[in-house]
Short mmCIF file of C-alpha atoms in Angstrom, two decimals:
data_model
loop_
_atom_site.label_atom_id
_atom_site.label_comp_id
_atom_site.label_asym_id
_atom_site.label_seq_id
_atom_site.Cartn_x
_atom_site.Cartn_y
_atom_site.Cartn_z
CA MET A 30 -70.89 0.81 73.70
CA ASP A 31 -74.16 2.01 72.28
CA ILE A 32 -75.48 2.61 75.75
CA ILE A 33 -72.46 4.66 76.77
CA LYS A 34 -72.84 6.84 73.68
CA ARG A 35 -76.48 7.42 74.44
CA ILE A 36 -75.80 8.34 78.04
CA ILE A 37 -73.14 10.82 77.01
CA LYS A 38 -75.62 12.42 74.65
CA TYR A 39 -78.26 12.62 77.37
CA ARG A 40 -75.89 13.19 80.29
CA GLN A 41 -77.68 16.31 81.50
CA LEU A 42 -80.95 14.44 81.82
CA PHE A 43 -79.10 11.57 83.46
CA ILE A 44 -77.58 13.87 86.08
CA VAL A 45 -80.95 15.40 86.85
CA LEU A 46 -82.66 12.00 87.08
CA VAL A 47 -80.02 10.73 89.51
CA TRP A 48 -80.31 13.89 91.55
CA ARG A 49 -84.10 13.59 91.52
CA GLU A 50 -84.05 10.01 92.71
CA PHE A 51 -81.54 10.76 95.44
CA ALA A 52 -83.34 13.93 96.58
CA VAL A 53 -86.77 12.32 96.63
CA ARG A 54 -85.56 9.28 98.53
CA TYR A 55 -84.34 11.17 101.58
CA ARG A 56 -86.86 14.00 101.53
CA TYR A 57 -89.14 14.10 104.57
CA THR A 58 -86.92 11.70 106.48
CA ILE A 59 -85.39 12.54 109.86
CA ILE A 60 -82.02 10.84 109.53
CA GLY A 61 -81.83 11.43 105.77
CA VAL A 62 -78.80 10.07 104.02
CA MET A 63 -77.80 8.08 107.13
CA TRP A 64 -80.28 5.48 105.88
CA ALA A 65 -77.70 4.54 103.30
CA GLY A 66 -75.39 3.13 105.95
CA LEU A 67 -78.06 1.88 108.30
CA GLN A 68 -79.16 -1.23 106.49
CA PRO A 69 -75.73 -2.80 105.91
CA LEU A 70 -74.65 -1.77 109.42
CA SER A 71 -77.61 -3.47 111.04
CA MET A 72 -77.14 -6.61 108.94
CA MET A 73 -73.51 -6.54 110.01
CA LEU A 74 -74.48 -6.42 113.68
CA LEU A 75 -76.89 -9.28 113.16
CA PHE A 76 -74.33 -11.52 111.45
CA THR A 77 -71.68 -10.68 114.02
CA PHE A 78 -74.04 -11.56 116.82
CA ILE A 79 -75.22 -14.81 115.26
CA PHE A 80 -71.87 -16.07 114.10
CA THR A 81 -69.93 -15.01 117.18
CA TYR A 82 -72.27 -15.96 119.98
CA ILE A 83 -74.73 -18.46 118.57
CA MET A 84 -72.91 -20.42 115.90
CA LYS A 85 -69.39 -19.53 116.97
CA ILE A 86 -67.76 -19.39 113.56
CA HIS A 87 -64.34 -17.89 113.14
CA VAL A 88 -64.13 -16.09 109.81
CA SER A 89 -61.11 -13.80 109.93
CA ALA A 90 -58.02 -12.75 111.83
CA TYR A 91 -59.37 -9.20 112.03
CA PRO A 92 -62.64 -8.29 113.79
CA SER A 93 -65.38 -10.36 112.19
CA PHE A 94 -67.84 -7.47 111.92
CA ILE A 95 -65.48 -5.85 109.42
CA PHE A 96 -65.46 -9.11 107.48
CA TYR A 97 -69.26 -9.07 107.26
CA PHE A 98 -69.48 -5.38 106.51
CA ALA A 99 -66.96 -5.65 103.66
CA GLY A 100 -69.12 -8.36 102.09
CA LEU A 101 -72.38 -6.59 102.71
CA ILE A 102 -71.38 -3.37 100.95
CA PRO A 103 -71.01 -4.77 97.42
CA TRP A 104 -73.93 -7.12 98.04
CA THR A 105 -76.23 -4.28 99.16
CA PHE A 106 -75.25 -2.31 96.09
CA PHE A 107 -76.15 -5.23 93.86
CA ALA A 108 -79.42 -6.06 95.63
CA HIS A 109 -80.59 -2.44 95.83
CA SER A 110 -79.76 -1.84 92.18
CA ILE A 111 -81.73 -4.86 91.03
CA ASN A 112 -84.62 -4.14 93.35
CA SER A 113 -85.00 -0.50 92.39
CA SER A 114 -84.32 -0.84 88.67
CA ILE A 115 -86.83 -3.62 88.00
CA PRO A 116 -89.88 -1.40 88.62
CA SER A 117 -88.14 1.78 87.39
CA LEU A 118 -89.54 1.48 83.86
CA THR A 119 -93.04 0.38 84.73
CA ASN A 120 -93.35 3.03 87.47
CA HIS A 121 -92.53 5.71 84.93
CA TYR A 122 -94.93 4.51 82.27
CA GLN A 123 -96.32 8.04 82.03
CA LEU A 124 -92.92 9.34 81.02
CA ILE A 125 -92.22 6.47 78.67
CA THR A 126 -95.46 6.84 76.75
CA LYS A 127 -95.14 10.64 76.46
CA ILE A 128 -91.50 11.53 76.05
CA TYR A 129 -88.60 10.08 74.15
CA PHE A 130 -85.29 9.58 75.91
CA PRO A 131 -83.05 6.53 76.11
CA ARG A 132 -85.05 4.25 78.36
CA GLU A 133 -82.01 2.84 80.10
CA LEU A 134 -81.61 6.18 81.89
CA LEU A 135 -84.33 5.15 84.34
CA PRO A 136 -82.79 1.89 85.59
CA LEU A 137 -79.35 3.46 85.36
CA SER A 138 -80.34 6.32 87.62
CA SER A 139 -81.56 3.76 90.16
CA ILE A 140 -78.18 2.08 89.93
CA ALA A 141 -76.37 5.39 90.27
CA THR A 142 -78.31 6.11 93.45
CA ALA A 143 -77.32 2.71 94.83
CA LEU A 144 -73.74 3.56 93.88
CA LEU A 145 -73.89 6.73 95.95
CA ASP A 146 -75.00 4.62 98.92
CA PHE A 147 -72.13 2.28 98.14
CA VAL A 148 -69.67 5.17 98.37
CA ILE A 149 -71.13 6.29 101.70
CA CYS A 150 -70.75 2.76 103.09
CA ALA A 151 -67.23 2.54 101.71
CA VAL A 152 -66.32 5.63 103.73
CA ILE A 153 -67.71 3.97 106.87
CA LEU A 154 -65.67 0.84 106.11
CA PHE A 155 -62.58 2.96 105.69
CA VAL A 156 -63.18 4.47 109.13
CA PHE A 157 -63.33 0.94 110.57
CA ILE A 158 -60.09 0.07 108.80
CA VAL A 159 -58.36 3.07 110.31
CA ILE A 160 -59.74 2.50 113.81
CA TYR A 161 -58.83 -1.19 113.88
CA GLN A 162 -55.48 -0.52 112.23
CA ILE A 163 -55.85 -3.04 109.44
CA PRO A 164 -52.73 -2.70 107.30
CA LEU A 165 -53.37 -1.71 103.69
CA THR A 166 -51.06 -2.93 100.93
CA TRP A 167 -50.69 -2.01 97.27
CA ASN A 168 -52.97 -4.91 96.49
CA ALA A 169 -55.83 -2.74 97.74
CA LEU A 170 -55.64 -0.93 94.39
CA TRP A 171 -57.27 -4.02 92.83
CA LEU A 172 -60.40 -2.67 94.43
CA PHE A 173 -60.93 -0.23 91.57
CA PRO A 174 -61.14 -2.76 88.74
CA LEU A 175 -63.28 -4.92 91.02
CA VAL A 176 -65.72 -2.06 91.55
CA VAL A 177 -65.85 -1.53 87.78
CA LEU A 178 -66.65 -5.22 87.29
CA LEU A 179 -69.32 -5.04 89.97
CA VAL A 180 -70.97 -2.01 88.37
CA VAL A 181 -70.85 -3.47 84.86
CA PHE A 182 -72.26 -6.78 86.00
CA THR A 183 -74.98 -5.11 88.09
CA THR A 184 -75.89 -2.84 85.18
CA SER A 185 -76.21 -5.72 82.74
CA VAL A 186 -78.42 -7.78 85.02
CA SER A 187 -80.55 -4.77 86.05
CA LEU A 188 -81.16 -3.61 82.48
CA PHE A 189 -82.09 -7.11 81.42
CA LEU A 190 -84.53 -7.66 84.28
CA ALA A 191 -86.00 -4.15 84.09
CA GLY A 192 -86.63 -4.55 80.36
CA LEU A 193 -88.12 -7.98 80.79
CA ASN A 194 -90.39 -6.65 83.53
CA VAL A 195 -92.06 -4.37 81.00
CA TYR A 196 -93.34 -7.48 79.24
CA TYR A 197 -93.67 -9.91 82.10
CA ARG A 198 -94.46 -8.53 85.53
CA ASP A 199 -93.50 -11.93 86.88
CA VAL A 200 -89.98 -10.55 87.05
CA ARG A 201 -90.91 -8.20 89.82
CA LEU A 202 -92.64 -10.92 91.78
CA ALA A 203 -89.78 -13.33 91.32
CA SER A 204 -87.08 -10.82 92.17
CA ASN A 205 -87.37 -10.96 95.97
CA PHE A 206 -86.96 -14.65 96.04
CA LEU A 207 -84.27 -14.59 93.39
CA ILE A 208 -82.24 -12.05 95.31
CA GLN A 209 -82.54 -14.09 98.46
CA LEU A 210 -81.22 -17.18 96.69
CA TRP A 211 -78.46 -15.15 95.15
CA PHE A 212 -77.49 -13.82 98.56
CA PHE A 213 -76.77 -17.30 99.90
CA MET A 214 -74.84 -18.15 96.75
CA SER A 215 -72.56 -15.16 97.29
CA PRO A 216 -69.78 -15.13 99.87
CA VAL A 217 -71.25 -12.41 102.08
CA MET A 218 -71.45 -14.24 105.36
CA TYR A 219 -68.87 -16.86 104.51
CA SER A 220 -65.67 -17.08 102.59
CA VAL A 221 -64.95 -19.58 99.82
CA ASP A 222 -61.35 -19.76 101.04
CA SER A 223 -61.78 -22.88 103.15
CA LEU A 224 -63.91 -24.77 100.62
CA GLY A 225 -62.77 -27.58 98.31
CA THR A 226 -62.01 -26.97 94.63
CA LYS A 227 -65.24 -28.48 93.33
CA MET A 228 -67.34 -26.33 95.60
CA LYS A 229 -65.27 -23.26 94.75
CA LEU A 230 -65.72 -23.79 91.01
CA MET A 231 -69.43 -24.13 91.46
CA LEU A 232 -69.70 -20.92 93.43
CA PHE A 233 -67.51 -19.11 90.95
CA LEU A 234 -70.22 -19.61 88.35
CA ASN A 235 -71.71 -16.60 90.08
CA PRO A 236 -69.58 -13.61 89.05
CA LEU A 237 -70.40 -11.92 92.35
CA THR A 238 -68.49 -14.65 94.19
CA PHE A 239 -65.27 -13.62 92.55
CA ILE A 240 -65.93 -9.91 93.06
CA ILE A 241 -67.00 -9.98 96.72
CA GLU A 242 -64.42 -12.54 97.77
CA ASN A 243 -61.58 -10.63 96.16
CA MET A 244 -62.69 -7.24 97.41
CA ARG A 245 -62.24 -8.59 100.90
CA ARG A 246 -58.93 -10.25 100.13
CA VAL A 247 -57.22 -7.28 98.54
CA LEU A 248 -58.49 -4.73 101.02
CA LEU A 249 -58.49 -6.48 104.38
CA GLU A 250 -56.04 -9.33 103.91
CA GLY A 251 -53.53 -7.63 101.65
CA ARG A 252 -53.60 -10.56 99.22
CA GLY A 253 -53.37 -10.33 95.45
CA ILE A 254 -55.72 -11.56 92.75
CA VAL A 255 -55.34 -14.74 90.72
CA LEU A 256 -54.82 -13.23 87.30
CA TRP A 257 -56.30 -16.00 85.16
CA GLN A 258 -59.44 -15.87 87.30
CA MET A 259 -59.62 -12.12 86.85
CA ALA A 260 -59.23 -12.48 83.08
CA PHE A 261 -61.88 -15.18 82.98
CA VAL A 262 -64.39 -13.13 84.99
CA CYS A 263 -63.69 -10.07 82.82
CA VAL A 264 -64.57 -12.07 79.72
CA VAL A 265 -67.70 -13.54 81.30
CA ILE A 266 -68.95 -10.15 82.50
CA GLY A 267 -68.01 -8.56 79.19
CA VAL A 268 -70.11 -11.09 77.29
CA PHE A 269 -72.95 -10.61 79.76
CA TYR A 270 -72.81 -6.87 79.22
CA VAL A 271 -72.77 -7.01 75.43
CA VAL A 272 -75.55 -9.56 75.12
CA LEU A 273 -77.86 -8.13 77.77
CA THR A 274 -77.53 -4.50 76.70
CA LYS A 275 -78.10 -5.49 73.06
CA PHE A 276 -81.23 -7.25 74.19
CA PHE A 277 -82.35 -4.15 76.08
CA ILE A 278 -81.81 -1.81 73.15
CA LYS A 279 -83.64 -4.24 70.91
CA ILE A 280 -86.79 -4.42 73.04
CA GLU A 281 -86.60 -0.78 74.17
CA ARG A 282 -88.17 0.50 70.96
CA ALA A 283 -91.45 -1.15 71.78
CA PHE A 284 -91.67 -0.10 75.44
CA ALA A 285 -94.09 2.75 74.79
CA ASP A 286 -96.49 0.41 72.98
CA VAL A 287 -96.24 -2.44 75.43
CA ILE A 288 -95.91 -0.91 78.88
CA MET B 8 -82.26 23.00 51.27
CA SER B 9 -79.72 23.84 53.95
CA SER B 10 -79.24 21.33 56.71
CA ASP B 11 -80.05 23.71 59.55
CA GLU B 12 -83.63 23.98 58.41
CA TYR B 13 -86.06 22.17 60.58
CA THR B 14 -88.15 19.87 58.50
CA LEU B 15 -90.24 16.90 59.18
CA LYS B 16 -91.56 14.31 56.80
CA LEU B 17 -93.81 11.33 57.32
CA ASP B 18 -93.74 9.00 54.38
CA GLY B 19 -96.53 6.45 54.08
CA VAL B 20 -96.66 5.82 57.78
CA TRP B 21 -98.79 2.96 59.06
CA LYS B 22 -99.01 2.03 62.70
CA LYS B 23 -100.47 -1.14 64.07
CA TYR B 24 -101.71 -1.57 67.61
CA SER B 25 -103.16 -4.46 69.47
CA THR B 26 -106.32 -4.31 71.55
CA THR B 27 -105.48 -7.19 73.82
CA ASP B 28 -103.72 -7.04 77.13
CA PHE B 29 -101.36 -9.86 76.40
CA PHE B 30 -98.05 -8.64 75.15
CA HIS B 31 -96.24 -11.88 75.65
CA LYS B 32 -96.43 -12.33 71.95
CA SER B 33 -94.67 -9.08 71.17
CA ILE B 34 -91.39 -9.92 72.89
CA ARG B 35 -91.39 -13.24 71.10
CA GLU B 36 -91.88 -11.36 67.86
CA GLU B 37 -88.93 -9.10 68.66
CA ILE B 38 -86.69 -12.08 69.26
CA VAL B 39 -87.92 -13.96 66.20
CA GLY B 40 -87.55 -10.71 64.24
CA LEU B 41 -83.84 -10.78 65.04
CA PHE B 42 -83.50 -13.79 62.81
CA ASN B 43 -86.00 -13.25 60.04
CA ARG B 44 -86.85 -9.74 58.96
CA LYS B 45 -90.33 -9.71 57.57
CA LYS B 46 -92.60 -6.73 57.36
CA ASP B 47 -95.98 -7.68 58.67
CA ASP B 48 -98.48 -5.58 56.79
CA THR B 49 -101.39 -7.84 57.56
CA LEU B 50 -103.57 -7.63 60.61
CA SER B 51 -103.97 -10.60 62.83
CA LYS B 52 -106.79 -11.04 65.31
CA ASP B 53 -107.15 -8.23 67.89
CA GLU B 54 -105.05 -5.82 65.88
CA PHE B 55 -106.02 -2.60 64.20
CA TRP B 56 -104.42 0.21 62.25
CA ALA B 57 -104.09 3.34 64.39
CA LEU B 58 -102.61 5.16 61.41
CA ARG B 59 -103.12 4.37 57.75
CA ASP B 60 -100.86 5.74 55.08
CA ILE B 61 -100.07 9.11 56.66
CA ASN B 62 -98.10 11.43 54.37
CA LEU B 63 -97.25 14.77 55.95
CA GLU B 64 -94.51 17.26 55.33
CA PHE B 65 -93.77 20.21 57.59
CA LYS B 66 -91.32 22.97 56.76
CA GLN B 67 -89.50 25.38 59.00
CA GLY B 68 -91.87 27.95 60.46
CA ASP B 69 -94.97 25.88 59.82
CA VAL B 70 -97.58 25.88 62.51
CA VAL B 71 -99.60 22.77 61.89
CA GLY B 72 -102.76 21.77 63.67
CA LEU B 73 -104.00 18.22 63.87
CA TYR B 74 -107.71 18.15 64.50
CA GLY B 75 -109.89 15.18 65.19
CA THR B 76 -112.01 13.34 67.66
CA ASN B 77 -110.61 11.32 70.52
CA GLY B 78 -108.89 8.16 69.40
CA ALA B 79 -108.53 9.29 65.80
CA GLY B 80 -104.74 8.91 65.88
CA LYS B 81 -103.58 12.48 66.53
CA THR B 82 -101.42 11.61 69.48
CA THR B 83 -100.01 8.58 67.71
CA ILE B 84 -98.71 10.92 65.01
CA LEU B 85 -96.97 13.06 67.63
CA LYS B 86 -95.55 9.93 69.25
CA ILE B 87 -94.09 8.84 65.95
CA ILE B 88 -92.63 12.29 65.27
CA SER B 89 -90.92 12.35 68.66
CA SER B 90 -89.76 8.71 68.26
CA ILE B 91 -91.57 7.50 71.34
CA THR B 92 -92.87 4.79 69.10
CA TYR B 93 -92.00 3.62 65.60
CA PRO B 94 -94.07 3.17 62.47
CA THR B 95 -94.98 -0.38 61.57
CA ILE B 96 -94.60 0.50 57.91
CA GLY B 97 -93.24 3.63 56.29
CA SER B 98 -90.59 6.07 57.39
CA ILE B 99 -90.12 9.38 59.10
CA THR B 100 -87.39 11.90 58.45
CA VAL B 101 -86.62 14.56 61.01
CA ASN B 102 -84.23 17.41 60.38
CA GLY B 103 -83.46 19.39 63.51
CA THR B 104 -84.13 18.83 67.18
CA VAL B 105 -87.57 17.81 68.26
CA ALA B 106 -88.62 18.91 71.71
CA PRO B 107 -89.77 15.55 72.96
CA LEU B 108 -92.89 17.09 74.34
CA ILE B 109 -96.27 15.54 74.26
CA GLU B 110 -97.66 16.49 77.60
CA VAL B 111 -96.90 19.31 79.98
CA GLY B 112 -95.33 18.56 83.31
CA ALA B 113 -93.79 15.27 82.27
CA GLY B 114 -91.59 13.89 85.01
CA PHE B 115 -92.83 16.29 87.65
CA HIS B 116 -92.29 14.70 91.02
CA PRO B 117 -94.94 15.63 93.60
CA ASP B 118 -92.43 15.89 96.45
CA LEU B 119 -90.13 18.29 94.63
CA THR B 120 -90.71 22.02 94.56
CA GLY B 121 -91.78 23.95 91.48
CA ARG B 122 -88.26 25.21 90.98
CA GLU B 123 -86.73 21.73 91.27
CA ASN B 124 -89.30 20.37 88.88
CA ILE B 125 -88.35 22.99 86.33
CA TYR B 126 -84.94 21.30 86.19
CA VAL B 127 -86.46 17.83 85.93
CA ASN B 128 -89.03 18.68 83.26
CA GLY B 129 -86.67 21.03 81.45
CA THR B 130 -83.99 18.39 80.96
CA ILE B 131 -86.63 15.80 80.04
CA ILE B 132 -87.81 17.98 77.19
CA GLY B 133 -84.24 18.40 76.07
CA MET B 134 -82.91 21.56 77.66
CA GLN B 135 -79.43 21.92 79.11
CA ILE B 136 -79.02 22.60 82.84
CA LYS B 137 -77.16 25.81 82.09
CA GLU B 138 -79.91 26.90 79.73
CA ILE B 139 -82.55 26.25 82.40
CA LYS B 140 -80.64 28.36 84.90
CA GLU B 141 -80.56 31.24 82.42
CA LYS B 142 -84.23 30.91 81.59
CA MET B 143 -85.39 30.29 85.15
CA ASP B 144 -86.64 33.83 85.72
CA ASN B 145 -88.47 33.85 82.39
CA ILE B 146 -90.12 30.55 83.12
CA ILE B 147 -91.26 31.60 86.59
CA ALA B 148 -92.52 34.92 85.28
CA PHE B 149 -94.48 33.27 82.47
CA SER B 150 -96.07 30.78 84.86
CA GLU B 151 -97.11 33.61 87.25
CA LEU B 152 -96.21 31.29 90.10
CA ALA B 153 -93.38 33.25 91.69
CA ALA B 154 -95.02 33.11 95.11
CA PHE B 155 -95.38 29.33 95.04
CA ILE B 156 -92.28 28.29 93.18
CA ASP B 157 -90.52 26.83 96.25
CA MET B 158 -93.53 24.81 97.30
CA PRO B 159 -93.83 21.07 96.50
CA VAL B 160 -95.93 20.67 93.37
CA LYS B 161 -98.20 18.13 95.07
CA LYS B 162 -99.80 21.16 96.71
CA TYR B 163 -100.42 22.84 93.35
CA SER B 164 -103.84 22.95 91.79
CA SER B 165 -104.13 21.31 88.38
CA GLY B 166 -104.23 24.75 86.76
CA MET B 167 -100.99 25.80 88.45
CA TYR B 168 -99.41 22.51 87.46
CA LEU B 169 -100.38 23.08 83.86
CA ARG B 170 -99.15 26.67 83.83
CA LEU B 171 -95.75 25.67 85.14
CA GLY B 172 -95.51 22.88 82.58
CA PHE B 173 -96.47 25.13 79.71
CA ALA B 174 -94.07 27.87 80.86
CA ILE B 175 -91.21 25.36 80.66
CA ALA B 176 -92.36 23.95 77.33
CA VAL B 177 -92.52 27.26 75.48
CA ASN B 178 -89.04 28.15 76.70
CA SER B 179 -87.57 25.12 74.96
CA SER B 180 -85.03 25.99 72.32
CA ALA B 181 -85.84 23.01 70.10
CA GLY B 182 -86.61 23.71 66.47
CA ILE B 183 -89.69 21.53 66.35
CA LEU B 184 -92.24 21.83 69.12
CA LEU B 185 -95.04 19.36 69.70
CA PHE B 186 -98.06 20.32 71.77
CA ASP B 187 -100.75 17.86 72.72
CA GLU B 188 -104.01 19.37 73.96
CA ILE B 189 -102.11 21.64 76.20
CA MET B 190 -104.21 24.74 76.09
CA SER B 191 -107.63 23.27 76.55
CA VAL B 192 -107.61 23.17 80.32
CA SER B 193 -106.32 26.58 81.36
CA ASP B 194 -108.42 29.66 82.04
CA GLY B 195 -109.16 32.29 79.42
CA ALA B 196 -106.46 34.80 80.30
CA PHE B 197 -103.69 32.24 80.42
CA GLN B 198 -104.96 30.63 77.24
CA GLN B 199 -104.65 33.97 75.44
CA LYS B 200 -101.13 34.28 76.75
CA CYS B 201 -100.30 30.85 75.37
CA ILE B 202 -101.74 31.72 71.96
CA ASP B 203 -99.63 34.89 71.90
CA LYS B 204 -96.58 32.86 72.84
CA ILE B 205 -97.21 30.39 70.03
CA LYS B 206 -97.46 33.27 67.57
CA GLU B 207 -94.20 34.61 68.93
CA LEU B 208 -92.53 31.21 68.45
CA LYS B 209 -93.84 31.20 64.90
CA ARG B 210 -92.19 34.56 64.27
CA GLU B 211 -88.94 32.94 65.48
CA ASN B 212 -89.47 30.56 62.57
CA ARG B 213 -89.96 27.42 64.63
CA THR B 214 -91.97 24.47 63.48
CA ILE B 215 -94.91 23.69 65.71
CA VAL B 216 -97.24 20.72 65.56
CA MET B 217 -100.32 21.06 67.70
CA VAL B 218 -102.99 18.55 68.50
CA SER B 219 -106.39 19.63 69.65
CA HIS B 220 -110.06 18.88 69.38
CA ASN B 221 -110.75 22.59 69.73
CA LEU B 222 -111.01 23.77 66.13
CA SER B 223 -111.36 27.50 66.81
CA LEU B 224 -108.19 27.43 68.86
CA LEU B 225 -106.34 25.76 66.02
CA ARG B 226 -107.78 28.21 63.47
CA GLU B 227 -106.43 31.08 65.52
CA THR B 228 -102.84 29.82 65.57
CA ALA B 229 -102.20 27.24 62.88
CA ASP B 230 -101.64 27.94 59.20
CA LYS B 231 -102.23 24.35 58.13
CA ILE B 232 -104.81 22.09 59.63
CA TYR B 233 -105.27 18.40 59.01
CA LEU B 234 -108.35 16.48 59.94
CA ILE B 235 -107.37 13.15 61.42
CA LYS B 236 -110.23 10.80 60.87
CA ASP B 237 -110.39 7.02 60.68
CA SER B 238 -106.62 6.81 61.02
CA THR B 239 -105.94 8.96 57.95
CA ALA B 240 -105.01 12.61 57.50
CA VAL B 241 -107.06 14.96 55.31
CA PRO B 242 -106.07 18.62 54.76
CA MET B 243 -108.59 21.18 55.96
CA SER B 244 -108.85 24.87 55.24
CA ALA B 245 -107.21 26.99 57.90
CA GLY B 246 -108.29 30.36 59.24
#
């Protein structure tokens, strides 16, 4: 809660930092903001090609590229957030050693930029849903709490890693490999649906499994959410958030001396 | 004393820094510190006191100069005032808003235009977006950069960069302003303009803390000067 209070106090700076990051990213580019959709779309094409023609895996009743795209959107948000927030503090060491502001604003503005990309991709997904006439049900409303869980989880992990990177630059070096591992542990190119209980439980240790899997279910398959699982994941992510943000605020005071 | 007065008090402030590059220890100390609170007032190997028992008190309307050679601890004092860093021992009391300004042009992004960077730097030093919009014309006029304001700042010369930064800084509405060596690089005419502006801010009854190793410049503007030497502060005669 501390972090939310601090952001509200510094919201004007936060808005400007998000705008700055977004503006700078697409300045001097030809296709500009279209880059936001390009990466997940090309990954989608790749998966569709590999799993339709090479490995011949049947993943869904609806077109499989939509299946992959729906998994790639939350995944890309998570991966981009982590990747851009880890160096966000160390890259701005000049600001950190000269000016006081809540340090979490830097990683958070990276996350906010990734969230804007997420929204752009979500619009593209919605266009696919309309074109391929995938029926939406009321269960699709579960999407909103799922997005909240995704953002809270991503924020906790990003703040933790970004803060740790100030002390140990190993974090930055390890992150690529870590994200790659995490990718295969998350149901982006597969679904946990067909797996046995043991395997499912193991994969559900990763909060992203629950989030990505259920985003697809409620939106594309019109299925509901298992409530006890939802409650469990909420508690896990809540604990993550409290512990990791406390840790960040604790070490944040020394950033200017250490960085 | 009414609460809307801007005052600033440093009470027996000591600050310890380490000379080594290895900070692995410090995060461990933070974590250990969660469990046992002990004040470490002793130096271990590779540590030194950047500040030793600093006692300063600034009242509203004070223009204070901190004078000293490089590395004497002047900037560390400003950093502690603006809570960029924290004292190892001692306490600081701040009444009023501190413009978190230590260097001009903080947060300027080379790819953004002068005008866009006014928003970035302005909010970083604590201004509201609305306030920046209102003051935009003033800021541009003060910087004398009207012709170049929509150009990316990477194409600015360092003098132009500095002028834009200073123009934003002096338009801050904060009660306590901190300036670190900001006038030493600009040309004579602009420097005079800055001195006049500082005098004007003083008439508005704002508290200003200035750091410089240019004593004559400090004598011209400040009404209290402290010599920062060997990590301690000694009052000097002003004017």
